[in-house]
PDB file of C-alpha atoms in Angstrom:
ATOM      1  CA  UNK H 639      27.391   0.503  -5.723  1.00 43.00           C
ATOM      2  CA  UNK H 640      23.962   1.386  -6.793  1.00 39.00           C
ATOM      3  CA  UNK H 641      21.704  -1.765  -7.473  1.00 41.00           C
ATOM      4  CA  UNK H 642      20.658  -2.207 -11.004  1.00 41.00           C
ATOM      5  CA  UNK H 643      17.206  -1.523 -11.478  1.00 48.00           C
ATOM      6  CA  UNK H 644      14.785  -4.322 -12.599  1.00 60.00           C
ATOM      7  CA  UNK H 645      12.001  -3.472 -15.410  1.00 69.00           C
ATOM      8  CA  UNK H 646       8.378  -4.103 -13.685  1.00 72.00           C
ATOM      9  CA  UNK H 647       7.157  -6.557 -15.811  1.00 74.00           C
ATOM     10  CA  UNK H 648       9.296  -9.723 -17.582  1.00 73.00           C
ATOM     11  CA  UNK H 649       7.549  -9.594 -21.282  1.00 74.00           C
ATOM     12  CA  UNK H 650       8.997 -12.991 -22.103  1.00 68.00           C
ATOM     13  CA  UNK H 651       7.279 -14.710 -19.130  1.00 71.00           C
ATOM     14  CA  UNK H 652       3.927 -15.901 -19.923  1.00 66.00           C
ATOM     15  CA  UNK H 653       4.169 -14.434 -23.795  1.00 64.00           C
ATOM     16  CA  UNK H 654       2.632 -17.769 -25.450  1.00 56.00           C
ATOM     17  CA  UNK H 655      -0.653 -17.159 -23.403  1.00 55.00           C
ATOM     18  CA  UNK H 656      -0.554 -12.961 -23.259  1.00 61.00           C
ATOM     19  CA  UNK H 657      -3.803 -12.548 -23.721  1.00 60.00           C
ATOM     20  CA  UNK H 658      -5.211 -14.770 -20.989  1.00 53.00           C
ATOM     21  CA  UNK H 659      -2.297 -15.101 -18.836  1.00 60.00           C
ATOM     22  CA  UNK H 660      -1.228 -10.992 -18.548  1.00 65.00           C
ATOM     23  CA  UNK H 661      -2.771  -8.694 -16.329  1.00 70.00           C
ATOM     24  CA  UNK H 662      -3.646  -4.948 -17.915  1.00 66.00           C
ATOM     25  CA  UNK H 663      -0.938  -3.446 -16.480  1.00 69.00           C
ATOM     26  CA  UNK H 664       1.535  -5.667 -17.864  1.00 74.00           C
ATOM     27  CA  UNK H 665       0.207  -5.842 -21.146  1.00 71.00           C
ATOM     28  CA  UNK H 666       0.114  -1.643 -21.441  1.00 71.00           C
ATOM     29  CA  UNK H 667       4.093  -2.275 -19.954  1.00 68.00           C
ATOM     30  CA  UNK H 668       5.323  -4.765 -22.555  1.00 70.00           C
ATOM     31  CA  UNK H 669       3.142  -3.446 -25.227  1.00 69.00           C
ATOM     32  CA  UNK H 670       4.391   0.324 -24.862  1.00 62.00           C
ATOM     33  CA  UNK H 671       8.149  -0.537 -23.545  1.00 63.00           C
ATOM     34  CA  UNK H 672       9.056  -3.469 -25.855  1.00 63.00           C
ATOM     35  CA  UNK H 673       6.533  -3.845 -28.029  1.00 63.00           C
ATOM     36  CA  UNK H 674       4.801  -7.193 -26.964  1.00 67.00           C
ATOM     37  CA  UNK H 675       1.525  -8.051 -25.929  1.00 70.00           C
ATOM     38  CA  UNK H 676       0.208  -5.543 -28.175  1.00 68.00           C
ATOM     39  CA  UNK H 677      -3.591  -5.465 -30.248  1.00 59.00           C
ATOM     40  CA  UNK H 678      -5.087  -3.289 -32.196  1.00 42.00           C
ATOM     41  CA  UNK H 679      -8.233  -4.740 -31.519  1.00 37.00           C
ATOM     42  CA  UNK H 680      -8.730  -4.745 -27.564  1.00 37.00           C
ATOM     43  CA  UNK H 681      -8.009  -1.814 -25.426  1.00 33.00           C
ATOM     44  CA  UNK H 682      -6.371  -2.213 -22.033  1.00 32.00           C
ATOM     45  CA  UNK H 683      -8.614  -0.762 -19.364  1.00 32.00           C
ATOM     46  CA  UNK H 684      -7.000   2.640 -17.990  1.00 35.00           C
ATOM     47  CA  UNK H 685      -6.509   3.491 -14.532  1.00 33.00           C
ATOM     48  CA  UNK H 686      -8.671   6.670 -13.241  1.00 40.00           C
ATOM     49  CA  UNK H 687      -5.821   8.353 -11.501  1.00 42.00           C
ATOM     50  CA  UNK H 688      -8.229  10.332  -9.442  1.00 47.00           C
ATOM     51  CA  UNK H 689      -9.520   7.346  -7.856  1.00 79.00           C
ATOM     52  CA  UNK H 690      -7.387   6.166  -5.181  1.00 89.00           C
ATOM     53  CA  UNK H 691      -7.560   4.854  -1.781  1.00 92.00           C
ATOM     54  CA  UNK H 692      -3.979   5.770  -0.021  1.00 94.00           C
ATOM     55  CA  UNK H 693      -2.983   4.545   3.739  1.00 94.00           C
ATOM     56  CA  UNK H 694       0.147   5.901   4.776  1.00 94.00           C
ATOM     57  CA  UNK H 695       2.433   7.333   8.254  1.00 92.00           C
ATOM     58  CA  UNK H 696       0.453   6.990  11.376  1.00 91.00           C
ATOM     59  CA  UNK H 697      -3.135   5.750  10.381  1.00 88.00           C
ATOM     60  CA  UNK H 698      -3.956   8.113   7.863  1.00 92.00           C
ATOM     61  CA  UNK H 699      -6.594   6.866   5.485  1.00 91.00           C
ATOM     62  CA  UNK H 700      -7.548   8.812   2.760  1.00 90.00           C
ATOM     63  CA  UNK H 701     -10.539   7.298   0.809  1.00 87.00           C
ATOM     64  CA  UNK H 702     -11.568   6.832  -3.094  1.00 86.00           C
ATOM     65  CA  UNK H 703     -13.873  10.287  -2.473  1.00 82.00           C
ATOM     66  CA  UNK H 704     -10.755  12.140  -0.716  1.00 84.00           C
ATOM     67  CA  UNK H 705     -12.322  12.069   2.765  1.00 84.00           C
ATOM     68  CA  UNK H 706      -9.095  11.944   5.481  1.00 85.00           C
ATOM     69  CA  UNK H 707      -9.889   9.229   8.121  1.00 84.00           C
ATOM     70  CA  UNK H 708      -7.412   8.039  11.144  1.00 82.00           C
ATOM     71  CA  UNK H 709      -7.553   4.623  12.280  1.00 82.00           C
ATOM     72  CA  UNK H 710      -6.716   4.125  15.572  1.00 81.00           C
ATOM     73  CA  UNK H 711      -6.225   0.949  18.241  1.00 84.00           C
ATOM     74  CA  UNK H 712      -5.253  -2.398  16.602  1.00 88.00           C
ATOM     75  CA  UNK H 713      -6.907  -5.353  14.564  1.00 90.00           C
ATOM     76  CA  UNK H 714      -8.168  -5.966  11.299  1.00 92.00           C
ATOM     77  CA  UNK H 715     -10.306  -3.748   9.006  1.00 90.00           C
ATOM     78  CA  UNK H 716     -11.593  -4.101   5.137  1.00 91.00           C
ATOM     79  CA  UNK H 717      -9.988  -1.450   3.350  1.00 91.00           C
ATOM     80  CA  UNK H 718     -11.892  -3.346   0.717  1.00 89.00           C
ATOM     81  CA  UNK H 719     -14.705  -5.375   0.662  1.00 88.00           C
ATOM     82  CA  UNK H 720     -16.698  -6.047  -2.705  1.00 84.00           C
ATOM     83  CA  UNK H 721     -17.707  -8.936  -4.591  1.00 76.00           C
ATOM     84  CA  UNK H 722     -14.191  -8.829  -6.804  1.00 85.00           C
ATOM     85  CA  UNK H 723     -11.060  -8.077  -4.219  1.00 90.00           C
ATOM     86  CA  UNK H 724     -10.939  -7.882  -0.527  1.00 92.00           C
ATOM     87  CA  UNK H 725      -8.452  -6.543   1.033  1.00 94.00           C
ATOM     88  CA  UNK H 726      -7.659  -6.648   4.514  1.00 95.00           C
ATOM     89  CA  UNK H 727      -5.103  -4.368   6.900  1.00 94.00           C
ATOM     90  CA  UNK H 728      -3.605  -5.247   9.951  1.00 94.00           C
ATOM     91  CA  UNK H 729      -3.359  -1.990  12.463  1.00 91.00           C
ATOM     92  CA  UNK H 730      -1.310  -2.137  15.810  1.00 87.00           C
ATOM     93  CA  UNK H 731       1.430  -0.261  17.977  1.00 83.00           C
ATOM     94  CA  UNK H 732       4.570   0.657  16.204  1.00 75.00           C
ATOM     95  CA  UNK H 733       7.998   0.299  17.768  1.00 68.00           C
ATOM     96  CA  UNK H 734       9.379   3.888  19.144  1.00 70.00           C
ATOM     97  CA  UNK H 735       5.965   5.180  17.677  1.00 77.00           C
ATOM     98  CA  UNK H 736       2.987   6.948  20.276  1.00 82.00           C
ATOM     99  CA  UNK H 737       0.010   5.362  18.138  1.00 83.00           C
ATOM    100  CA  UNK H 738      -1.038   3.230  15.420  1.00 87.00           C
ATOM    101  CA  UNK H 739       0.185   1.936  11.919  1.00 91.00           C
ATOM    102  CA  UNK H 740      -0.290   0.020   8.909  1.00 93.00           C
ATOM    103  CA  UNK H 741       1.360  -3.360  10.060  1.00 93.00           C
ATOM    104  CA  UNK H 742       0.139  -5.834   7.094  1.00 95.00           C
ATOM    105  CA  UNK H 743      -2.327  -6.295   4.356  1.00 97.00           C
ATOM    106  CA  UNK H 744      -3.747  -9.245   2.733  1.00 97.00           C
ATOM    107  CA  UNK H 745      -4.939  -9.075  -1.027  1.00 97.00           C
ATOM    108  CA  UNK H 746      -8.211 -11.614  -1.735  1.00 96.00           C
ATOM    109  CA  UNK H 747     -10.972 -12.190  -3.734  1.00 92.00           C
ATOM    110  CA  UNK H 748     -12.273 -13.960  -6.972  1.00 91.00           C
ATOM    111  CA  UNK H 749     -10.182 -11.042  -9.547  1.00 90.00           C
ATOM    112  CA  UNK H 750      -6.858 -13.699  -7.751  1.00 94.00           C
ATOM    113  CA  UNK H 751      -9.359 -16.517  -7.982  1.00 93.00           C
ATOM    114  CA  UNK H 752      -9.139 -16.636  -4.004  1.00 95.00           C
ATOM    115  CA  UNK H 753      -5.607 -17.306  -3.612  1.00 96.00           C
ATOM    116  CA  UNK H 754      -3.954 -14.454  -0.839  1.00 97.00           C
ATOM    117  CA  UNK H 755      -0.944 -12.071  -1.182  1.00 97.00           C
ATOM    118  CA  UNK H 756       0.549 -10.876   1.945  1.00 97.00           C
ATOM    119  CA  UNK H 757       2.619  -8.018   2.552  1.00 97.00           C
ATOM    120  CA  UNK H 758       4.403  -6.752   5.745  1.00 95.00           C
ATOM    121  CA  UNK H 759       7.454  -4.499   6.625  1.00 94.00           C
ATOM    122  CA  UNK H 760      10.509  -5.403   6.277  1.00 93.00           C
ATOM    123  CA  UNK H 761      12.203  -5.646  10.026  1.00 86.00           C
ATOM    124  CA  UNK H 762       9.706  -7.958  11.224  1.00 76.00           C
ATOM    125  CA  UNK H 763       9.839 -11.430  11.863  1.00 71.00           C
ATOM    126  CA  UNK H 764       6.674 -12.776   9.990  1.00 69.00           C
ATOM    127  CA  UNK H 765       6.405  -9.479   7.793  1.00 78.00           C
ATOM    128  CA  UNK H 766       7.640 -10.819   4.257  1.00 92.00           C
ATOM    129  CA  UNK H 767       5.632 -10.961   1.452  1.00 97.00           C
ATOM    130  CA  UNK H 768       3.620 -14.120   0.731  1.00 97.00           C
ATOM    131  CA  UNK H 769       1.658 -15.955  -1.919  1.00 97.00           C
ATOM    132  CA  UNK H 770      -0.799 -18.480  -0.378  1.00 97.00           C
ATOM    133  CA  UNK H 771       1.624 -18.541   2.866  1.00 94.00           C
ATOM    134  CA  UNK H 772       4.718 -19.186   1.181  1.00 96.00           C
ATOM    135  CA  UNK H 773       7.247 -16.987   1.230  1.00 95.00           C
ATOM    136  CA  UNK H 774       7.695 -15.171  -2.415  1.00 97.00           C
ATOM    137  CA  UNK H 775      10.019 -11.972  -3.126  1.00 96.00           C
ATOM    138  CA  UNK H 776      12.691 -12.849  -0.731  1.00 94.00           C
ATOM    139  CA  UNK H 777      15.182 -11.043  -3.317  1.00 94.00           C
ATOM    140  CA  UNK H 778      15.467  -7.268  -4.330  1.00 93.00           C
ATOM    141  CA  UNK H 779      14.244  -6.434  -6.545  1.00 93.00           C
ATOM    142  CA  UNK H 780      12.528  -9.500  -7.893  1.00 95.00           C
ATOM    143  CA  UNK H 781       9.676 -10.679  -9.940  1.00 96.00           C
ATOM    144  CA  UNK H 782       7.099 -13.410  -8.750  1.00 97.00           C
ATOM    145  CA  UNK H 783       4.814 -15.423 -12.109  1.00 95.00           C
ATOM    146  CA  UNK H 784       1.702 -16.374 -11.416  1.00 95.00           C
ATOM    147  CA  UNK H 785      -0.764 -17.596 -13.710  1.00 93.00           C
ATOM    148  CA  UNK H 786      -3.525 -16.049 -11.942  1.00 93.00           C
ATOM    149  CA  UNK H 787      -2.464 -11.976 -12.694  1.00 93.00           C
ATOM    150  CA  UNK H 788       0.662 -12.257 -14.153  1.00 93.00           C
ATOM    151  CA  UNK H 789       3.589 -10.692 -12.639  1.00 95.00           C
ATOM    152  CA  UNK H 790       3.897  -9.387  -8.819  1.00 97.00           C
ATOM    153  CA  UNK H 791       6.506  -7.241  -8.667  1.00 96.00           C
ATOM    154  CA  UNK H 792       9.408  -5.738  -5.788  1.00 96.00           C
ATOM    155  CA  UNK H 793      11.441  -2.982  -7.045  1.00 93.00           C
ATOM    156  CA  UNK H 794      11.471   0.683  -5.848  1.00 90.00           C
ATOM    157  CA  UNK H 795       9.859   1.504  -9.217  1.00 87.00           C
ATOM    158  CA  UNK H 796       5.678   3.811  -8.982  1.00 83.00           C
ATOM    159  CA  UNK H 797       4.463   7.329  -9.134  1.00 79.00           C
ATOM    160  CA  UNK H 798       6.398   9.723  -6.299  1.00 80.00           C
ATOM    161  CA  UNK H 799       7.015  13.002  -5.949  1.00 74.00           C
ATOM    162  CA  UNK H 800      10.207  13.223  -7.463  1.00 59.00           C
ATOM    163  CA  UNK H 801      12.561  15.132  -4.658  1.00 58.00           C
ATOM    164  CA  UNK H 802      11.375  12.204  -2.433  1.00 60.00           C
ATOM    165  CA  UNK H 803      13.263   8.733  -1.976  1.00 70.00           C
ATOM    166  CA  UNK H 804      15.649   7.676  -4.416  1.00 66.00           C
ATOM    167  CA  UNK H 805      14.796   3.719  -6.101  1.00 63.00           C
ATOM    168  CA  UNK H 806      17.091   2.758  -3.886  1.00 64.00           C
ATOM    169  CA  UNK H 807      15.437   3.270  -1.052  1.00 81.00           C
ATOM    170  CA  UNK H 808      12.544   2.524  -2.141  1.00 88.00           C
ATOM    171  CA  UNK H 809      11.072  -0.915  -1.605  1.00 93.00           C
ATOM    172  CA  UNK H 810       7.725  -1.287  -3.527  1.00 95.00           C
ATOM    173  CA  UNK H 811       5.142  -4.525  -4.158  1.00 97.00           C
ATOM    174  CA  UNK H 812       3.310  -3.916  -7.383  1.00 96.00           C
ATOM    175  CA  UNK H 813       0.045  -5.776  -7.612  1.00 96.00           C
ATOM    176  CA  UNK H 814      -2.083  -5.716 -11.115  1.00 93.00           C
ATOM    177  CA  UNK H 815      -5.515  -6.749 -10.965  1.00 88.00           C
ATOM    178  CA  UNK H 816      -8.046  -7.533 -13.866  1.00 82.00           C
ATOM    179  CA  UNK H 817     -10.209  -4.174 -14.920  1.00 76.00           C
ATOM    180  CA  UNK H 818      -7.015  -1.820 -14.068  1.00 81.00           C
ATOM    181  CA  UNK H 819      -7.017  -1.917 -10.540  1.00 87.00           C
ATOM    182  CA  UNK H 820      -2.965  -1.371  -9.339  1.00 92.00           C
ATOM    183  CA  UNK H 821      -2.289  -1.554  -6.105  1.00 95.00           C
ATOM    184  CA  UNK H 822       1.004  -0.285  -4.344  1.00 96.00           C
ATOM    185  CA  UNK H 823       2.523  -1.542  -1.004  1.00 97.00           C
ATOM    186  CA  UNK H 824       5.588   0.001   0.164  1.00 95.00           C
ATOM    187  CA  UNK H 825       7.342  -1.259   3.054  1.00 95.00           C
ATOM    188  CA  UNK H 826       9.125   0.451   5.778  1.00 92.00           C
ATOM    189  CA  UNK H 827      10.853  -1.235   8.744  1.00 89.00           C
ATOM    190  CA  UNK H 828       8.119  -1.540  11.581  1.00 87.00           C
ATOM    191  CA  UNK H 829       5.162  -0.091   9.044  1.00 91.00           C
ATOM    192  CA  UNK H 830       4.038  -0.292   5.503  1.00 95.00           C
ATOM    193  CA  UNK H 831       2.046   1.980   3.284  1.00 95.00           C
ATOM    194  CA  UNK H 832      -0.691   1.540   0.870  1.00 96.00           C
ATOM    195  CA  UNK H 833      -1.979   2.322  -2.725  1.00 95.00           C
ATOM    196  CA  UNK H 834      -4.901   1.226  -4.240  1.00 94.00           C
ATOM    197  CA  UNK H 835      -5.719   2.922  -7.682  1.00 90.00           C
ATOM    198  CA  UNK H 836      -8.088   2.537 -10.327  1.00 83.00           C
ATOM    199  CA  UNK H 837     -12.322   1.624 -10.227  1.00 69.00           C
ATOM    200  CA  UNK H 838     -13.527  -1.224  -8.361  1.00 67.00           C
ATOM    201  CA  UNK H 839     -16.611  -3.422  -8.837  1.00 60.00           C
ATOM    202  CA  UNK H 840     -19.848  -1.935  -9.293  1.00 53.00           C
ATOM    203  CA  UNK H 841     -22.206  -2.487  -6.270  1.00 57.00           C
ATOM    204  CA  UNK H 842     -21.443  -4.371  -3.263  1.00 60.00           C
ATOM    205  CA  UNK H 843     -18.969  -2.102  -2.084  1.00 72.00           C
ATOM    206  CA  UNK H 844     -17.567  -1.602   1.262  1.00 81.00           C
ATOM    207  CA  UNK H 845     -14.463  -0.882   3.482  1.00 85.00           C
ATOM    208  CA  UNK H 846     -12.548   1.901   5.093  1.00 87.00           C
ATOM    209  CA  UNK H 847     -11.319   3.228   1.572  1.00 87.00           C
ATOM    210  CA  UNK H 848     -14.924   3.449   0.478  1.00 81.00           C
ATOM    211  CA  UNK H 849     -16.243   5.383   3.642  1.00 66.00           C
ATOM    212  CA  UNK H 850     -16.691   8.895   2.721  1.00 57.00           C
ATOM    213  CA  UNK H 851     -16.925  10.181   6.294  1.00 56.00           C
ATOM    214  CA  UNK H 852     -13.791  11.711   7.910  1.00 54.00           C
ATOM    215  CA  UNK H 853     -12.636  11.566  11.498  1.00 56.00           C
ATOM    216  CA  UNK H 854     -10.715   8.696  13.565  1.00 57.00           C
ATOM    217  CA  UNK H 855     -11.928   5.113  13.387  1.00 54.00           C
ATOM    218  CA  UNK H 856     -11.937   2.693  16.075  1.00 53.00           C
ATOM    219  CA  UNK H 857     -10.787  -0.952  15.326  1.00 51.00           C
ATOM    220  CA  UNK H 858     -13.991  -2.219  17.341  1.00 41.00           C
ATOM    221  CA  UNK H 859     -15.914  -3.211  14.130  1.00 49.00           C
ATOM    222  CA  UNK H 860     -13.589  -4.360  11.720  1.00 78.00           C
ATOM    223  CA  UNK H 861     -13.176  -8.266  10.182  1.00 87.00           C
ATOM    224  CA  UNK H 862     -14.902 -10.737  11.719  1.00 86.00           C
ATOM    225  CA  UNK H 863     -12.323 -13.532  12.687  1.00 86.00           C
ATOM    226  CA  UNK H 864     -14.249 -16.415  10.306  1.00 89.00           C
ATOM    227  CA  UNK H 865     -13.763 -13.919   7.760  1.00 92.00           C
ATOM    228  CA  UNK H 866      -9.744 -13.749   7.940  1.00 94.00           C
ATOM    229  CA  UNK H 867      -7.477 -13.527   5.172  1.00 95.00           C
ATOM    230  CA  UNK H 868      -4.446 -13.592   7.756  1.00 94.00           C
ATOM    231  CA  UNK H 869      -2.952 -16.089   9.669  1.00 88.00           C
ATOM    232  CA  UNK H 870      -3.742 -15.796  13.353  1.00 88.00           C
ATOM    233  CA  UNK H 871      -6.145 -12.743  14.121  1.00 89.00           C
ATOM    234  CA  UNK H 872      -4.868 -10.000  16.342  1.00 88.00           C
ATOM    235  CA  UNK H 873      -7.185  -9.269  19.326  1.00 87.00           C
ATOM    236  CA  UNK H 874      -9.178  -5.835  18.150  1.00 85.00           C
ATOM    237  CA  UNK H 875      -8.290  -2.877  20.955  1.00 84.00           C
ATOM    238  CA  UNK H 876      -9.316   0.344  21.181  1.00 82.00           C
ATOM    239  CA  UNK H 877      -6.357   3.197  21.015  1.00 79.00           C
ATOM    240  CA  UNK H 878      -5.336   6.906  22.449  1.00 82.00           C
ATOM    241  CA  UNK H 879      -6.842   8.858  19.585  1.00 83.00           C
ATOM    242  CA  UNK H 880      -4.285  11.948  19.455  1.00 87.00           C
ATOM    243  CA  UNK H 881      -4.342  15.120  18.165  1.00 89.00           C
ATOM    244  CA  UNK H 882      -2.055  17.958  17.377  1.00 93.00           C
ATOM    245  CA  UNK H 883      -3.044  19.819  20.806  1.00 94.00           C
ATOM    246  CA  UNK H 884      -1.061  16.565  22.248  1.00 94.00           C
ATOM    247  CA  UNK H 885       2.181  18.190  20.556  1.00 95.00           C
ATOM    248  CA  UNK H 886       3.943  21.215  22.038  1.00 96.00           C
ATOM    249  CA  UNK H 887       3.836  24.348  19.355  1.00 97.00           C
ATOM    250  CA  UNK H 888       7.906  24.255  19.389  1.00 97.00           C
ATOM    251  CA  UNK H 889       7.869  20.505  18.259  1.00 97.00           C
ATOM    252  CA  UNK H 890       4.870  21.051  15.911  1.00 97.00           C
ATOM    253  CA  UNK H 891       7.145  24.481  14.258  1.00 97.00           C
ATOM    254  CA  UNK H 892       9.998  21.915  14.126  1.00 98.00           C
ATOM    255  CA  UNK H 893       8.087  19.188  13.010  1.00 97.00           C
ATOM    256  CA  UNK H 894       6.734  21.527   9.481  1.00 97.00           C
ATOM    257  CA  UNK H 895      10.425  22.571   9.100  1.00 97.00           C
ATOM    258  CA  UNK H 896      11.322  18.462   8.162  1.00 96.00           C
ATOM    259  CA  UNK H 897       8.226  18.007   6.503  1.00 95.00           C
ATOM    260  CA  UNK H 898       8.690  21.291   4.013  1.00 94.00           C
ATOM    261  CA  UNK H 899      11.892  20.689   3.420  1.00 93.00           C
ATOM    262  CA  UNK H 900      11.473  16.670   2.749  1.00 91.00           C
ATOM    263  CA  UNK H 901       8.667  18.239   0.203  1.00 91.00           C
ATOM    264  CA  UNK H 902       8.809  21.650  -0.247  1.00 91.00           C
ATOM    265  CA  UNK H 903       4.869  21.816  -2.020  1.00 91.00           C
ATOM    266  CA  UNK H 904       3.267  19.692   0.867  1.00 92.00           C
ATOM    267  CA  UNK H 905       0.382  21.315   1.981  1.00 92.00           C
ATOM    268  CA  UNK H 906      -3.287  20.911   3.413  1.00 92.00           C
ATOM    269  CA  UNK H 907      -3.933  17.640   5.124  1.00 90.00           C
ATOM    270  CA  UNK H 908      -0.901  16.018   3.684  1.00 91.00           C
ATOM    271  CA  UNK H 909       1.025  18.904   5.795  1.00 95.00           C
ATOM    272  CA  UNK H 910      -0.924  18.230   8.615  1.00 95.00           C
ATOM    273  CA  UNK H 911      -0.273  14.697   8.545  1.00 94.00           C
ATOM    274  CA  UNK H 912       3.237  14.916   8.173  1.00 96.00           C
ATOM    275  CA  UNK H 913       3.430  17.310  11.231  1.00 96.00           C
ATOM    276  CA  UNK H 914       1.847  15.141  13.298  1.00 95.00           C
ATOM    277  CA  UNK H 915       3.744  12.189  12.125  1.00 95.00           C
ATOM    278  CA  UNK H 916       7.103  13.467  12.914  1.00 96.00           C
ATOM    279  CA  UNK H 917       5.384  14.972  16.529  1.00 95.00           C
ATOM    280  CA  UNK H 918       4.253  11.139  17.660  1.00 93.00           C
ATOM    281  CA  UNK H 919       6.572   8.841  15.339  1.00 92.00           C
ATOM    282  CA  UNK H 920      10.049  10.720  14.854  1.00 92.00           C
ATOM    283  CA  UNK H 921      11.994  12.450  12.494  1.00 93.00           C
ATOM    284  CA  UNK H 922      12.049   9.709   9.406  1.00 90.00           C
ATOM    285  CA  UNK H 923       8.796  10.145   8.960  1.00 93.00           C
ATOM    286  CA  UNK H 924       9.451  13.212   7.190  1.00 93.00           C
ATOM    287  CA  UNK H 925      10.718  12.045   4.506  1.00 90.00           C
ATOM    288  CA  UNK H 926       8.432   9.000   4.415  1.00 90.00           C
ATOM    289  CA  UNK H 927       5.343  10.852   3.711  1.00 91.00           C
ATOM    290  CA  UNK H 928       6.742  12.921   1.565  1.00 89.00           C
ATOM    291  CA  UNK H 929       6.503  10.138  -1.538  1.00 87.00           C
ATOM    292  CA  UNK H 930       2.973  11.222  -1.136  1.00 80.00           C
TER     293      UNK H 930
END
């Protein structure tokens, strides 16, 4: 039976107090879908779609200017570190996998008036989604109130290719922040990817998302364990840093044949990372970086 799909915002939640209490993204939901949480008199900040930091498959990191970085070893690294949100990733060894992933991120700063969000994949043991340490979102799909930024939502819901994975299979943590800042973490079994859209604070600025250069980067220098937004800090090491000469020409051929036909338009450096995705981490990956 297919499961019925929840809306991404509940507009009754929180309506008394919309205009403190709702985060943009909500408000431009309820106001355009239902008509609440609507006036004439303020406008809800857009998103700039161009502006997006995206972590996805095997390390790939592509930043708010479009340079392609590949983070490799394990430990923790700002994705984003400015006065207003910092966010924090979690790198290490995947199950079955020859390198490294996205295992966690934490989601800080004074825009959630310090309080953390954690969110890891879904087979794990400690990889649930979390609100201060507690466990929040055990259901699917599933809204969690605060009254902080609203609304965090679960549902398989955000902007995909469409010939990619159905709702269903989806399994997506929607996270609005004040001055239009969305951020999208969708969770696989052993890995989880990441989407952070929108414009951040002026000045201050720093991170792996913000770093314009391209090329692999170590985990040597990433967050310093006083500065920790997780629980328990995971020993930085340095990794293998592979490269598509490590895959035989038959398996890379093969490996484009899954990818193209997952996503028949992939192309460029989303090609190239799907090849060498399906060359180190298997065959799903295919159709996992195809919602890309």
């Amino acid at each position: 039976r297919t499961p019925t799909q929840m809306p991404p915002f509940d507009c009754d939640a929180g309506l008394t107090n919309w205009q403190l209490g709702w985060s943009p993204g909500k408000k431009t939901w309820c106001c355009t879908s239902v008509g609440r949480g609507c006036s004439s008199g303020d406008e809800t900040p857009q998103v700039a779609k161009d502006q997006e930091c995206v972590v996805w498959g095997m390390g790939h990191l592509k930043t708010f200017g479009g340079s392609i970085n590949s983070l490799v070893g394990q430990g923790q690294v700002w994705l984003v570190n400015s006065p207003g949100i910092r966010i924090q990733a979690r790198y290490k060894p995947a199950e079955s996998m020859r390198g490294t992933v996205l295992n966690a991120v934490a989601i800080s700063g004074s825009a959630l008036q310090n309080n953390v969000v954690k969110v890891g994949p879904l087979a794990e043991v400690d990889g649930g989604i979390e609100w201060n340490r507690e466990a929040i979102l055990t259901a699917f799909p599933s809204a969690f109130e605060t009254s902080v930024i609203g609304a965090i939502t679960y549902n398989g819901g955000g902007e995909f290719h469409s010939n990619a994975l159905g709702d269903a299979e989806r399994r997506v943590v929607h996270i609005d922040l004040p001055g239009g800042l969305h951020i999208e973490v969708m969770r696989w079994d052993y890995h989880i990817n990441i989407r952070i859209s929108g414009a951040l604070d002026t000045g201050g600025q720093d991170g792996a998302c913000i770093n314009q250069a391209g090329g692999n980067v170590q985990m040597t220098c990433g967050v310093a364990e006083g500065e920790l937004l997780f629980e328990g800090y995971l020993q930085p090491l340095p990794g293998k840093a592979y490269t598509l000469n490590d895959c035989p020409a038959d398996q890379q051929s093969d490996a484009r044949s899954k990818c193209t036909t997952s996503r028949p338009t992939m192309s460029g450096q989303m090609l190239t990372a799907c090849i060498f995705d399906v060359c180190f981490g298997g065959a799903r990956l295919a159709r996992e970086d195809s919602v890309y």
